[in-house]
């Protein structure tokens, strides 16, 4: 909870709480996510605008076996309670399956060790067409210098294949001191090889698109989200003046 | 302007400069450590400072400060509050301007 307070003070407008499920043990039950209203009696306001900060819930599945993917198609009601679903593939086949057919919003890219597979262009392009984003974590880069090297090398190889599109940078912070401000994170995007506009988008617009993609997935049709462009100066993380229509899931 | 929320240690001005140079050296090597950085002001009470660097070196300095994790075996975090090419701009927050 302390971490969230720090987030808000630094200037984020929406935060997602992650819950990781690892499939090495059998018979894992997907538990209900912690409702954000239990943590905060009243959500504080984003600095600079008058809207409240959103707290979302997110589930990450660590898959190392194709049978784990069946869980996504199961009718377990608890999965539907999460706003964003992310998958963490460990093999090349799973990466291909996740990009092409799985019903997820984010594909996590491992930054803590050398990738056992190289990225190929066809699945990455298909993922971009479907609206799936690739996620990079930056907290390991703060903790350890070997992990820093792996993070940067994996990020650069991803950039070479996807040309900087559909990237989201996020932190797996476990403590308040591991968090960094949004502009700092955008600067890290420059280190990873993104251009300036892409780096800023990786923190702001792409994250928002992921949220909308999650809503689309929940509602099983399309989502049209219109925002009126305000006259005064606004913060980057909040409303992007656009009419966003997500693709329908056939 | 940078703010340093620490665990409990309080560096003085010289140690702060040393910290910045160490961060640069860890991330960008000797070339990074050789980047001319000036500490214009340093307040020990609030642990905040104003640094000056050549504009081509901003990305290197900023990324090195962001990725610094430890100071004397303690966790620390640099928080960059504002960056601007003019000193005068640092005194106000342009997002909270009331027109």
mmCIF file with all atom_site columns, C-alpha atoms in Angstrom, chain A residues 135-244:
data_model
loop_
_atom_site.group_PDB
_atom_site.id
_atom_site.type_symbol
_atom_site.label_atom_id
_atom_site.label_alt_id
_atom_site.label_comp_id
_atom_site.label_asym_id
_atom_site.label_entity_id
_atom_site.label_seq_id
_atom_site.pdbx_PDB_ins_code
_atom_site.Cartn_x
_atom_site.Cartn_y
_atom_site.Cartn_z
_atom_site.occupancy
_atom_site.B_iso_or_equiv
_atom_site.pdbx_formal_charge
_atom_site.auth_seq_id
_atom_site.auth_comp_id
_atom_site.auth_asym_id
_atom_site.auth_atom_id
_atom_site.pdbx_PDB_model_num
ATOM 1   C CA . UNK A 1 135 ? 6.100   -5.862 -21.860 1.00 0.00 ? 135 UNK A CA 1
ATOM 2   C CA . UNK A 1 136 ? 9.529   -5.107 -20.502 1.00 0.00 ? 136 UNK A CA 1
ATOM 3   C CA . UNK A 1 137 ? 10.323  -4.821 -16.839 1.00 0.00 ? 137 UNK A CA 1
ATOM 4   C CA . UNK A 1 138 ? 12.830  -2.345 -15.550 1.00 0.00 ? 138 UNK A CA 1
ATOM 5   C CA . UNK A 1 139 ? 13.153  -3.200 -11.869 1.00 0.00 ? 139 UNK A CA 1
ATOM 6   C CA . UNK A 1 140 ? 15.731  -5.948 -12.353 1.00 0.00 ? 140 UNK A CA 1
ATOM 7   C CA . UNK A 1 141 ? 17.874  -3.362 -14.050 1.00 0.00 ? 141 UNK A CA 1
ATOM 8   C CA . UNK A 1 142 ? 17.960  -1.439 -10.807 1.00 0.00 ? 142 UNK A CA 1
ATOM 9   C CA . UNK A 1 143 ? 18.756  -4.366 -8.596  1.00 0.00 ? 143 UNK A CA 1
ATOM 10  C CA . UNK A 1 144 ? 21.575  -6.229 -10.208 1.00 0.00 ? 144 UNK A CA 1
ATOM 11  C CA . UNK A 1 145 ? 24.185  -5.465 -12.806 1.00 0.00 ? 145 UNK A CA 1
ATOM 12  C CA . UNK A 1 146 ? 24.062  -8.872 -14.541 1.00 0.00 ? 146 UNK A CA 1
ATOM 13  C CA . UNK A 1 147 ? 20.318  -8.598 -14.856 1.00 0.00 ? 147 UNK A CA 1
ATOM 14  C CA . UNK A 1 148 ? 20.821  -5.122 -16.222 1.00 0.00 ? 148 UNK A CA 1
ATOM 15  C CA . UNK A 1 149 ? 22.857  -6.530 -19.086 1.00 0.00 ? 149 UNK A CA 1
ATOM 16  C CA . UNK A 1 150 ? 20.270  -9.190 -19.863 1.00 0.00 ? 150 UNK A CA 1
ATOM 17  C CA . UNK A 1 151 ? 17.467  -6.668 -19.693 1.00 0.00 ? 151 UNK A CA 1
ATOM 18  C CA . UNK A 1 152 ? 19.151  -4.331 -22.151 1.00 0.00 ? 152 UNK A CA 1
ATOM 19  C CA . UNK A 1 153 ? 20.223  -7.093 -24.502 1.00 0.00 ? 153 UNK A CA 1
ATOM 20  C CA . UNK A 1 154 ? 16.792  -8.712 -24.597 1.00 0.00 ? 154 UNK A CA 1
ATOM 21  C CA . UNK A 1 155 ? 15.131  -5.349 -25.067 1.00 0.00 ? 155 UNK A CA 1
ATOM 22  C CA . UNK A 1 156 ? 17.406  -4.453 -27.960 1.00 0.00 ? 156 UNK A CA 1
ATOM 23  C CA . UNK A 1 157 ? 16.794  -7.748 -29.721 1.00 0.00 ? 157 UNK A CA 1
ATOM 24  C CA . UNK A 1 158 ? 13.053  -7.217 -29.338 1.00 0.00 ? 158 UNK A CA 1
ATOM 25  C CA . UNK A 1 159 ? 13.403  -3.750 -30.828 1.00 0.00 ? 159 UNK A CA 1
ATOM 26  C CA . UNK A 1 160 ? 15.173  -5.081 -33.853 1.00 0.00 ? 160 UNK A CA 1
ATOM 27  C CA . UNK A 1 161 ? 12.253  -7.313 -34.676 1.00 0.00 ? 161 UNK A CA 1
ATOM 28  C CA . UNK A 1 162 ? 9.289   -5.169 -33.797 1.00 0.00 ? 162 UNK A CA 1
ATOM 29  C CA . UNK A 1 163 ? 10.788  -1.783 -34.698 1.00 0.00 ? 163 UNK A CA 1
ATOM 30  C CA . UNK A 1 164 ? 9.641   -0.250 -31.450 1.00 0.00 ? 164 UNK A CA 1
ATOM 31  C CA . UNK A 1 165 ? 5.932   -0.691 -31.861 1.00 0.00 ? 165 UNK A CA 1
ATOM 32  C CA . UNK A 1 166 ? 3.607   -2.045 -29.203 1.00 0.00 ? 166 UNK A CA 1
ATOM 33  C CA . UNK A 1 167 ? 6.000   -1.829 -26.299 1.00 0.00 ? 167 UNK A CA 1
ATOM 34  C CA . UNK A 1 168 ? 5.017   -1.252 -22.714 1.00 0.00 ? 168 UNK A CA 1
ATOM 35  C CA . UNK A 1 169 ? 7.592   -0.669 -20.016 1.00 0.00 ? 169 UNK A CA 1
ATOM 36  C CA . UNK A 1 170 ? 6.547   -1.491 -16.497 1.00 0.00 ? 170 UNK A CA 1
ATOM 37  C CA . UNK A 1 171 ? 8.065   -2.059 -13.126 1.00 0.00 ? 171 UNK A CA 1
ATOM 38  C CA . UNK A 1 172 ? 7.828   -5.177 -11.030 1.00 0.00 ? 172 UNK A CA 1
ATOM 39  C CA . UNK A 1 173 ? 8.504   -3.123 -7.945  1.00 0.00 ? 173 UNK A CA 1
ATOM 40  C CA . UNK A 1 174 ? 8.245   -4.836 -4.624  1.00 0.00 ? 174 UNK A CA 1
ATOM 41  C CA . UNK A 1 175 ? 9.263   -1.859 -2.594  1.00 0.00 ? 175 UNK A CA 1
ATOM 42  C CA . UNK A 1 176 ? 8.499   1.803  -2.788  1.00 0.00 ? 176 UNK A CA 1
ATOM 43  C CA . UNK A 1 177 ? 12.109  2.693  -3.488  1.00 0.00 ? 177 UNK A CA 1
ATOM 44  C CA . UNK A 1 178 ? 12.174  0.638  -6.644  1.00 0.00 ? 178 UNK A CA 1
ATOM 45  C CA . UNK A 1 179 ? 9.707   2.840  -8.409  1.00 0.00 ? 179 UNK A CA 1
ATOM 46  C CA . UNK A 1 180 ? 10.728  5.500  -10.872 1.00 0.00 ? 180 UNK A CA 1
ATOM 47  C CA . UNK A 1 181 ? 8.812   8.423  -12.295 1.00 0.00 ? 181 UNK A CA 1
ATOM 48  C CA . UNK A 1 182 ? 7.129   8.234  -15.704 1.00 0.00 ? 182 UNK A CA 1
ATOM 49  C CA . UNK A 1 183 ? 9.620   10.488 -17.441 1.00 0.00 ? 183 UNK A CA 1
ATOM 50  C CA . UNK A 1 184 ? 12.515  8.519  -16.009 1.00 0.00 ? 184 UNK A CA 1
ATOM 51  C CA . UNK A 1 185 ? 11.016  5.364  -17.412 1.00 0.00 ? 185 UNK A CA 1
ATOM 52  C CA . UNK A 1 186 ? 10.534  6.993  -20.800 1.00 0.00 ? 186 UNK A CA 1
ATOM 53  C CA . UNK A 1 187 ? 14.212  7.872  -20.727 1.00 0.00 ? 187 UNK A CA 1
ATOM 54  C CA . UNK A 1 188 ? 15.010  4.228  -20.100 1.00 0.00 ? 188 UNK A CA 1
ATOM 55  C CA . UNK A 1 189 ? 13.102  3.477  -23.270 1.00 0.00 ? 189 UNK A CA 1
ATOM 56  C CA . UNK A 1 190 ? 15.669  5.566  -25.112 1.00 0.00 ? 190 UNK A CA 1
ATOM 57  C CA . UNK A 1 191 ? 18.377  3.332  -23.678 1.00 0.00 ? 191 UNK A CA 1
ATOM 58  C CA . UNK A 1 192 ? 16.568  0.281  -24.968 1.00 0.00 ? 192 UNK A CA 1
ATOM 59  C CA . UNK A 1 193 ? 16.683  1.643  -28.476 1.00 0.00 ? 193 UNK A CA 1
ATOM 60  C CA . UNK A 1 194 ? 13.309  3.286  -28.875 1.00 0.00 ? 194 UNK A CA 1
ATOM 61  C CA . UNK A 1 195 ? 12.970  6.688  -30.452 1.00 0.00 ? 195 UNK A CA 1
ATOM 62  C CA . UNK A 1 196 ? 11.852  9.558  -28.233 1.00 0.00 ? 196 UNK A CA 1
ATOM 63  C CA . UNK A 1 197 ? 8.211   9.524  -29.238 1.00 0.00 ? 197 UNK A CA 1
ATOM 64  C CA . UNK A 1 198 ? 8.046   5.757  -29.016 1.00 0.00 ? 198 UNK A CA 1
ATOM 65  C CA . UNK A 1 199 ? 9.598   5.831  -25.577 1.00 0.00 ? 199 UNK A CA 1
ATOM 66  C CA . UNK A 1 200 ? 7.015   8.228  -24.283 1.00 0.00 ? 200 UNK A CA 1
ATOM 67  C CA . UNK A 1 201 ? 4.256   6.241  -25.921 1.00 0.00 ? 201 UNK A CA 1
ATOM 68  C CA . UNK A 1 202 ? 5.568   3.120  -24.206 1.00 0.00 ? 202 UNK A CA 1
ATOM 69  C CA . UNK A 1 203 ? 4.687   4.659  -20.899 1.00 0.00 ? 203 UNK A CA 1
ATOM 70  C CA . UNK A 1 204 ? 1.475   6.445  -21.759 1.00 0.00 ? 204 UNK A CA 1
ATOM 71  C CA . UNK A 1 205 ? -0.561  5.668  -24.841 1.00 0.00 ? 205 UNK A CA 1
ATOM 72  C CA . UNK A 1 206 ? 0.409   2.028  -25.173 1.00 0.00 ? 206 UNK A CA 1
ATOM 73  C CA . UNK A 1 207 ? -0.538  1.371  -21.559 1.00 0.00 ? 207 UNK A CA 1
ATOM 74  C CA . UNK A 1 208 ? -3.874  2.976  -22.096 1.00 0.00 ? 208 UNK A CA 1
ATOM 75  C CA . UNK A 1 209 ? -4.401  0.880  -25.198 1.00 0.00 ? 209 UNK A CA 1
ATOM 76  C CA . UNK A 1 210 ? -3.686  -2.216 -23.142 1.00 0.00 ? 210 UNK A CA 1
ATOM 77  C CA . UNK A 1 211 ? -6.331  -1.218 -20.633 1.00 0.00 ? 211 UNK A CA 1
ATOM 78  C CA . UNK A 1 212 ? -8.869  -0.759 -23.393 1.00 0.00 ? 212 UNK A CA 1
ATOM 79  C CA . UNK A 1 213 ? -7.874  -4.072 -24.917 1.00 0.00 ? 213 UNK A CA 1
ATOM 80  C CA . UNK A 1 214 ? -8.591  -5.702 -21.590 1.00 0.00 ? 214 UNK A CA 1
ATOM 81  C CA . UNK A 1 215 ? -11.988 -4.097 -21.466 1.00 0.00 ? 215 UNK A CA 1
ATOM 82  C CA . UNK A 1 216 ? -12.678 -5.316 -24.961 1.00 0.00 ? 216 UNK A CA 1
ATOM 83  C CA . UNK A 1 217 ? -11.777 -8.810 -23.967 1.00 0.00 ? 217 UNK A CA 1
ATOM 84  C CA . UNK A 1 218 ? -14.108 -8.665 -21.024 1.00 0.00 ? 218 UNK A CA 1
ATOM 85  C CA . UNK A 1 219 ? -17.026 -7.364 -22.970 1.00 0.00 ? 219 UNK A CA 1
ATOM 86  C CA . UNK A 1 220 ? -16.546 -9.675 -25.966 1.00 0.00 ? 220 UNK A CA 1
ATOM 87  C CA . UNK A 1 221 ? -17.566 -7.044 -28.478 1.00 0.00 ? 221 UNK A CA 1
ATOM 88  C CA . UNK A 1 222 ? -15.936 -3.729 -29.228 1.00 0.00 ? 222 UNK A CA 1
ATOM 89  C CA . UNK A 1 223 ? -15.190 -0.687 -27.162 1.00 0.00 ? 223 UNK A CA 1
ATOM 90  C CA . UNK A 1 224 ? -15.570 2.839  -28.408 1.00 0.00 ? 224 UNK A CA 1
ATOM 91  C CA . UNK A 1 225 ? -13.984 5.373  -26.173 1.00 0.00 ? 225 UNK A CA 1
ATOM 92  C CA . UNK A 1 226 ? -14.257 9.021  -27.064 1.00 0.00 ? 226 UNK A CA 1
ATOM 93  C CA . UNK A 1 227 ? -12.638 11.860 -25.236 1.00 0.00 ? 227 UNK A CA 1
ATOM 94  C CA . UNK A 1 228 ? -13.192 15.518 -25.776 1.00 0.00 ? 228 UNK A CA 1
ATOM 95  C CA . UNK A 1 229 ? -9.995  17.444 -26.197 1.00 0.00 ? 229 UNK A CA 1
ATOM 96  C CA . UNK A 1 230 ? -9.687  19.884 -23.331 1.00 0.00 ? 230 UNK A CA 1
ATOM 97  C CA . UNK A 1 231 ? -8.369  23.395 -23.790 1.00 0.00 ? 231 UNK A CA 1
ATOM 98  C CA . UNK A 1 232 ? -5.911  23.536 -20.925 1.00 0.00 ? 232 UNK A CA 1
ATOM 99  C CA . UNK A 1 233 ? -2.581  21.781 -20.626 1.00 0.00 ? 233 UNK A CA 1
ATOM 100 C CA . UNK A 1 234 ? -2.943  18.208 -19.390 1.00 0.00 ? 234 UNK A CA 1
ATOM 101 C CA . UNK A 1 235 ? -0.710  15.482 -18.088 1.00 0.00 ? 235 UNK A CA 1
ATOM 102 C CA . UNK A 1 236 ? 0.598   12.910 -20.513 1.00 0.00 ? 236 UNK A CA 1
ATOM 103 C CA . UNK A 1 237 ? -0.750  9.843  -18.794 1.00 0.00 ? 237 UNK A CA 1
ATOM 104 C CA . UNK A 1 238 ? -4.402  10.852 -18.904 1.00 0.00 ? 238 UNK A CA 1
ATOM 105 C CA . UNK A 1 239 ? -6.770  11.412 -21.768 1.00 0.00 ? 239 UNK A CA 1
ATOM 106 C CA . UNK A 1 240 ? -5.272  11.148 -25.194 1.00 0.00 ? 240 UNK A CA 1
ATOM 107 C CA . UNK A 1 241 ? -7.537  13.141 -27.495 1.00 0.00 ? 241 UNK A CA 1
ATOM 108 C CA . UNK A 1 242 ? -8.594  10.381 -29.850 1.00 0.00 ? 242 UNK A CA 1
ATOM 109 C CA . UNK A 1 243 ? -11.504 8.206  -30.698 1.00 0.00 ? 243 UNK A CA 1
ATOM 110 C CA . UNK A 1 244 ? -10.347 4.716  -29.937 1.00 0.00 ? 244 UNK A CA 1
#
